[in-house]
C-alpha angles and dihedrals in degrees: 000000000000130000135179118230133196138182117219109262094015092114127223090298088061092066107114134180124224138182119238138176114262108274124248117216120234123217110306093015135107134196115236121202098219112223100176141001134185142212127246130180091261088068091061090048090054091049090050093045098240102104111134097224129063119279120196120225114269093008120180097242135222123064095212128077146131134199146118131303105243102172138010136211128229113301095026119111106251088215086077090074107112096027116138108232145166125211126235119240095227102040098195097045101098101156144327127046122343116258139180089259088069096055097108103102136187114254091019121052087000128047114269139209108279089106139090092240127027128189109220134175110251092236092053093067133088128193116258114243107259097237096052127093121227088256092055094043090052090065095061113073100071113015099031097044089046091052092047091051091046093051101038104025127103108011092352132226121289129206112270095027122123124242128191118209124189123223131325104288123126098269093047094049092048090047090053092051094046094046092052093050088053091054099255131142111243126209110188128194122211144158106249149005095266094059090039091060092050092049090052089050089054091056107271110153095208134009127203120201100215092198092058092036108034092176092063094155089063089051090051089055091049091052091050097047092257094305102102130220122309091222134017121196102210110197098155105056091254095137096147091056093040090055090052090052098047124090122249107284089007128141131257115193109203106208101167151310106266089156114086091209102048105167125228115260121245105232089219089062090053094050093043091055095051084207131152111239113200128182110221118210102186106273148263129281088254090057090047090054093047090049092051090053090053091047091051097044092048095040091233121177124200117241110248119190103185141352125215129189120246092256090059098055091128090056090049091053092048093048091049091047090053090071092227096117122109100200131346131347112218134195117204122211 
């Protein structure tokens, strides 16, 4: 079997491929033949060396992947062989709040999914929704679960409420799709008319081009009769602006800091908003399972921009790093 390996900070050029013996699962483990995997922003952070969690030397990268169970270790029902599955990003986080005991993460301190065979604990797997391809299922573990947590976590989203999503990355597109299935109004921000049209096709009710309208929080308030959005999914580290766009006592889900120049937040803005600000660290296996039920019932399909073969992993990384993708970048194996 072949696996890619990467040292934190080695850059995309540091991605190397190695041959290994086929793995043997220990008790409670299974071997998954990985059919597809996908890129998330954390993978670029690991390549650059500025990821916030530990990364082991020579890690097999990529947290996301889907495939088939091809062998099982002692204690695992052999009838599971052949099941289509995806792996959770935080293997030990089954349910409840996140804690320091759940910090070990796939593609960071633990080997990830850019490999032909992955050894995974049985309880760190979820079934793949029946209508999804392997390529689609491979987009779910990081971006989709994060979006589901951002949209449904804490007090949850109610029909008729307004959600703001930012841009056209994986988390934002999943958040748009989930919010619409829950009966919400979605206001999406983007950087041009081409992407705006695609966001409208996906179901966004309104789109704001933040290049044409730099004060997009003011436009959000105009579109909501001065009230502001009930929930803002902040993927870019634009907390100051998100707080100005959210309704009094609303909810800002902080997903990450994609922006390299995320400004400091004026404490007065935070108090004036009365908002709840919640950091979202992907989600638990229980949230993954709930999300998959929603995906299946609503016949949702992830948005995939481009697919690369295993041998072109470097090209996939470079394309994703270019920022040109609308949706997920997938690598097939």
